[in-house]
Amino acid sequence: NYDSQINNSFLMSKINLNKLAGLTFFNLSNLFHSIYLDTDLFKNMVMIYYLDLSNNKILFNNKEKYIFKENKNIQMLIMENCSIETLDSFKFEIGLKHLSLKMNSISIIKKNYFYKNENLIYLDLSFNKIEFIEKNSFHQMNILYINFN
């Protein structure tokens, strides 16, 4: 099965991510059919400030809480066209300044998604399926895109 070959090859490379601990710029866009995110995947990559996972299907266990919680140096996170439906497993209270989640399937924005991220100045949620945004969901930011929802 082609999909399992891709996933298996990514799981093999997941083991080797520890060897990349000093990276600051990491672009994984368009590389895999799917990426399984868990809390340990980027745990040792504490120096990373730019991470692009775009155009890969993002899979995660809903019991895994707070993806990226160890990556407090990430300033730019791009997860465009990743088939993300909910942000419940992401913790964005890191030093994040730029977050792009456009072209996903996010339908609800809860207050706790971005509430503690006061550094966030750019957020792109365009081309999702947003139907509801809780009151006080966003801090004051310079750029917020929610068009085409």
PDB file of C-alpha atoms in Angstrom:
ATOM      1  CA  ASN A   1       0.000   0.000   0.000  1.00  0.00           C
ATOM      2  CA  TYR A   2       1.499   3.310  -1.142  1.00  0.00           C
ATOM      3  CA  ASP A   3       0.023   5.330   1.767  1.00  0.00           C
ATOM      4  CA  SER A   4       1.487   3.022   4.369  1.00  0.00           C
ATOM      5  CA  GLN A   5       4.881   3.211   2.660  1.00  0.00           C
ATOM      6  CA  ILE A   6       4.803   6.989   2.915  1.00  0.00           C
ATOM      7  CA  ASN A   7       3.672   6.897   6.533  1.00  0.00           C
ATOM      8  CA  ASN A   8       6.256   4.277   7.426  1.00  0.00           C
ATOM      9  CA  SER A   9       9.036   6.299   5.839  1.00  0.00           C
ATOM     10  CA  PHE A  10       7.931   9.336   7.847  1.00  0.00           C
ATOM     11  CA  LEU A  11       7.897   7.332  11.071  1.00  0.00           C
ATOM     12  CA  MET A  12      11.465   6.304  10.303  1.00  0.00           C
ATOM     13  CA  SER A  13      12.461   9.933   9.812  1.00  0.00           C
ATOM     14  CA  LYS A  14      10.632  10.901  13.013  1.00  0.00           C
ATOM     15  CA  ILE A  15      13.272   8.962  14.932  1.00  0.00           C
ATOM     16  CA  ASN A  16      15.965  11.021  13.218  1.00  0.00           C
ATOM     17  CA  LEU A  17      14.411  14.393  14.105  1.00  0.00           C
ATOM     18  CA  ASN A  18      16.458  14.329  17.310  1.00  0.00           C
ATOM     19  CA  LYS A  19      19.550  14.730  15.118  1.00  0.00           C
ATOM     20  CA  LEU A  20      18.090  17.969  13.738  1.00  0.00           C
ATOM     21  CA  ALA A  21      17.665  19.617  17.137  1.00  0.00           C
ATOM     22  CA  GLY A  22      19.657  22.706  16.134  1.00  0.00           C
ATOM     23  CA  LEU A  23      17.547  23.597  13.095  1.00  0.00           C
ATOM     24  CA  THR A  24      15.864  26.986  13.064  1.00  0.00           C
ATOM     25  CA  PHE A  25      14.055  26.770   9.689  1.00  0.00           C
ATOM     26  CA  PHE A  26      12.145  23.576   8.823  1.00  0.00           C
ATOM     27  CA  ASN A  27       9.998  23.211   5.706  1.00  0.00           C
ATOM     28  CA  LEU A  28       8.067  19.936   5.407  1.00  0.00           C
ATOM     29  CA  SER A  29       5.465  21.241   2.955  1.00  0.00           C
ATOM     30  CA  ASN A  30       4.377  18.898   0.161  1.00  0.00           C
ATOM     31  CA  LEU A  31       6.620  16.085   1.392  1.00  0.00           C
ATOM     32  CA  PHE A  32       4.254  13.481   2.804  1.00  0.00           C
ATOM     33  CA  HIS A  33       0.755  12.264   2.160  1.00  0.00           C
ATOM     34  CA  SER A  34       0.092  12.640   5.881  1.00  0.00           C
ATOM     35  CA  ILE A  35       1.956  13.565   9.048  1.00  0.00           C
ATOM     36  CA  TYR A  36       0.971  12.176  12.421  1.00  0.00           C
ATOM     37  CA  LEU A  37       1.580  14.875  15.015  1.00  0.00           C
ATOM     38  CA  ASP A  38       2.103  13.994  18.619  1.00  0.00           C
ATOM     39  CA  THR A  39       3.488  16.002  21.511  1.00  0.00           C
ATOM     40  CA  ASP A  40       6.958  14.505  21.103  1.00  0.00           C
ATOM     41  CA  LEU A  41       7.464  14.953  17.359  1.00  0.00           C
ATOM     42  CA  PHE A  42       9.249  18.311  17.498  1.00  0.00           C
ATOM     43  CA  LYS A  43      10.027  18.205  21.229  1.00  0.00           C
ATOM     44  CA  ASN A  44      13.822  18.323  20.885  1.00  0.00           C
ATOM     45  CA  MET A  45      13.786  20.949  18.151  1.00  0.00           C
ATOM     46  CA  VAL A  46      13.697  23.823  20.631  1.00  0.00           C
ATOM     47  CA  MET A  47      15.614  26.255  18.387  1.00  0.00           C
ATOM     48  CA  ILE A  48      13.125  26.131  15.517  1.00  0.00           C
ATOM     49  CA  TYR A  49      11.473  29.464  14.697  1.00  0.00           C
ATOM     50  CA  TYR A  50       9.950  28.667  11.255  1.00  0.00           C
ATOM     51  CA  LEU A  51       7.912  25.521  10.576  1.00  0.00           C
ATOM     52  CA  ASP A  52       5.891  24.823   7.424  1.00  0.00           C
ATOM     53  CA  LEU A  53       3.735  21.681   7.317  1.00  0.00           C
ATOM     54  CA  SER A  54       1.505  22.834   4.440  1.00  0.00           C
ATOM     55  CA  ASN A  55      -0.109  20.496   1.921  1.00  0.00           C
ATOM     56  CA  ASN A  56       0.213  17.437   4.130  1.00  0.00           C
ATOM     57  CA  LYS A  57      -2.767  15.853   5.857  1.00  0.00           C
ATOM     58  CA  ILE A  58      -2.241  16.479   9.558  1.00  0.00           C
ATOM     59  CA  LEU A  59      -3.326  13.582  11.749  1.00  0.00           C
ATOM     60  CA  PHE A  60      -3.246  13.549  15.514  1.00  0.00           C
ATOM     61  CA  ASN A  61      -4.704  11.688  18.428  1.00  0.00           C
ATOM     62  CA  ASN A  62      -7.310  13.875  20.130  1.00  0.00           C
ATOM     63  CA  LYS A  63      -6.024  12.578  23.464  1.00  0.00           C
ATOM     64  CA  GLU A  64      -2.641  14.131  22.703  1.00  0.00           C
ATOM     65  CA  LYS A  65      -2.825  17.519  24.299  1.00  0.00           C
ATOM     66  CA  TYR A  66      -0.970  20.558  23.215  1.00  0.00           C
ATOM     67  CA  ILE A  67       1.089  19.990  20.133  1.00  0.00           C
ATOM     68  CA  PHE A  68       4.032  22.459  19.981  1.00  0.00           C
ATOM     69  CA  LYS A  69       3.953  23.199  23.727  1.00  0.00           C
ATOM     70  CA  GLU A  70       7.720  22.538  23.935  1.00  0.00           C
ATOM     71  CA  ASN A  71       8.483  24.765  20.941  1.00  0.00           C
ATOM     72  CA  LYS A  72       8.347  28.189  22.534  1.00  0.00           C
ATOM     73  CA  ASN A  73      10.695  29.706  19.919  1.00  0.00           C
ATOM     74  CA  ILE A  74       8.413  29.107  16.932  1.00  0.00           C
ATOM     75  CA  GLN A  75       7.539  32.506  15.509  1.00  0.00           C
ATOM     76  CA  MET A  76       6.105  31.448  12.150  1.00  0.00           C
ATOM     77  CA  LEU A  77       3.911  28.349  11.805  1.00  0.00           C
ATOM     78  CA  ILE A  78       2.296  27.509   8.477  1.00  0.00           C
ATOM     79  CA  MET A  79      -0.243  24.691   8.228  1.00  0.00           C
ATOM     80  CA  GLU A  80      -2.157  25.499   5.050  1.00  0.00           C
ATOM     81  CA  ASN A  81      -4.269  22.879   3.289  1.00  0.00           C
ATOM     82  CA  CYS A  82      -3.687  20.243   5.974  1.00  0.00           C
ATOM     83  CA  SER A  83      -7.268  18.955   6.452  1.00  0.00           C
ATOM     84  CA  ILE A  84      -7.382  20.343  10.005  1.00  0.00           C
ATOM     85  CA  GLU A  85     -10.925  20.340  11.406  1.00  0.00           C
ATOM     86  CA  THR A  86     -10.305  21.415  15.002  1.00  0.00           C
ATOM     87  CA  LEU A  87      -7.611  23.210  16.952  1.00  0.00           C
ATOM     88  CA  ASP A  88      -8.369  21.444  20.245  1.00  0.00           C
ATOM     89  CA  SER A  89      -5.006  19.641  20.347  1.00  0.00           C
ATOM     90  CA  PHE A  90      -2.869  22.655  19.541  1.00  0.00           C
ATOM     91  CA  LYS A  91      -1.427  24.961  22.159  1.00  0.00           C
ATOM     92  CA  PHE A  92      -0.531  28.262  20.574  1.00  0.00           C
ATOM     93  CA  GLU A  93       0.659  30.119  23.677  1.00  0.00           C
ATOM     94  CA  ILE A  94       4.193  30.066  22.395  1.00  0.00           C
ATOM     95  CA  GLY A  95       6.168  33.004  20.981  1.00  0.00           C
ATOM     96  CA  LEU A  96       4.174  32.660  17.788  1.00  0.00           C
ATOM     97  CA  LYS A  97       3.860  35.858  15.741  1.00  0.00           C
ATOM     98  CA  HIS A  98       2.645  34.511  12.377  1.00  0.00           C
ATOM     99  CA  LEU A  99       0.147  31.661  12.030  1.00  0.00           C
ATOM    100  CA  SER A 100      -1.436  30.564   8.772  1.00  0.00           C
ATOM    101  CA  LEU A 101      -4.196  27.955   8.892  1.00  0.00           C
ATOM    102  CA  LYS A 102      -5.899  28.809   5.623  1.00  0.00           C
ATOM    103  CA  MET A 103      -7.546  26.210   3.370  1.00  0.00           C
ATOM    104  CA  ASN A 104      -8.468  23.784   6.138  1.00  0.00           C
ATOM    105  CA  SER A 105     -11.846  22.667   7.484  1.00  0.00           C
ATOM    106  CA  ILE A 106     -11.971  24.568  10.773  1.00  0.00           C
ATOM    107  CA  SER A 107     -15.560  25.399  11.707  1.00  0.00           C
ATOM    108  CA  ILE A 108     -15.384  26.738  15.279  1.00  0.00           C
ATOM    109  CA  ILE A 109     -12.975  29.198  16.869  1.00  0.00           C
ATOM    110  CA  LYS A 110     -12.968  28.845  20.643  1.00  0.00           C
ATOM    111  CA  LYS A 111     -11.720  31.518  23.007  1.00  0.00           C
ATOM    112  CA  ASN A 112      -8.974  29.303  24.399  1.00  0.00           C
ATOM    113  CA  TYR A 113      -7.324  28.659  21.003  1.00  0.00           C
ATOM    114  CA  PHE A 114      -5.481  31.977  20.795  1.00  0.00           C
ATOM    115  CA  TYR A 115      -6.342  33.652  24.095  1.00  0.00           C
ATOM    116  CA  LYS A 116      -2.912  33.328  25.755  1.00  0.00           C
ATOM    117  CA  ASN A 117      -0.908  34.153  22.653  1.00  0.00           C
ATOM    118  CA  GLU A 118      -0.396  37.867  23.008  1.00  0.00           C
ATOM    119  CA  ASN A 119       2.520  37.862  20.525  1.00  0.00           C
ATOM    120  CA  LEU A 120       0.359  36.799  17.594  1.00  0.00           C
ATOM    121  CA  ILE A 121       0.198  39.665  15.082  1.00  0.00           C
ATOM    122  CA  TYR A 122      -0.777  37.755  11.902  1.00  0.00           C
ATOM    123  CA  LEU A 123      -3.467  35.080  11.710  1.00  0.00           C
ATOM    124  CA  ASP A 124      -4.885  33.683   8.488  1.00  0.00           C
ATOM    125  CA  LEU A 125      -8.018  31.551   8.825  1.00  0.00           C
ATOM    126  CA  SER A 126      -9.323  32.224   5.315  1.00  0.00           C
ATOM    127  CA  PHE A 127     -10.837  29.488   3.163  1.00  0.00           C
ATOM    128  CA  ASN A 128     -12.013  27.387   6.101  1.00  0.00           C
ATOM    129  CA  LYS A 129     -15.562  26.488   7.133  1.00  0.00           C
ATOM    130  CA  ILE A 130     -15.876  28.847  10.087  1.00  0.00           C
ATOM    131  CA  GLU A 131     -19.443  29.086  11.343  1.00  0.00           C
ATOM    132  CA  PHE A 132     -18.903  30.291  14.897  1.00  0.00           C
ATOM    133  CA  ILE A 133     -16.324  32.433  16.684  1.00  0.00           C
ATOM    134  CA  GLU A 134     -16.549  32.711  20.468  1.00  0.00           C
ATOM    135  CA  LYS A 135     -16.515  36.187  21.948  1.00  0.00           C
ATOM    136  CA  ASN A 136     -13.032  37.489  22.886  1.00  0.00           C
ATOM    137  CA  SER A 137     -11.296  34.795  20.845  1.00  0.00           C
ATOM    138  CA  PHE A 138      -8.553  37.103  19.585  1.00  0.00           C
ATOM    139  CA  HIS A 139      -6.161  39.534  21.218  1.00  0.00           C
ATOM    140  CA  GLN A 140      -5.405  42.720  19.422  1.00  0.00           C
ATOM    141  CA  MET A 141      -3.425  41.794  16.325  1.00  0.00           C
ATOM    142  CA  ASN A 142      -2.296  43.629  13.222  1.00  0.00           C
ATOM    143  CA  ILE A 143      -3.607  41.252  10.547  1.00  0.00           C
ATOM    144  CA  LEU A 144      -6.535  38.823  10.741  1.00  0.00           C
ATOM    145  CA  TYR A 145      -7.883  37.101   7.647  1.00  0.00           C
ATOM    146  CA  ILE A 146     -11.193  35.254   7.963  1.00  0.00           C
ATOM    147  CA  ASN A 147     -12.484  35.773   4.433  1.00  0.00           C
ATOM    148  CA  PHE A 148     -14.106  33.025   2.326  1.00  0.00           C
ATOM    149  CA  ASN A 149     -15.643  31.109   5.186  1.00  0.00           C
TER     150      ASN A 149
END
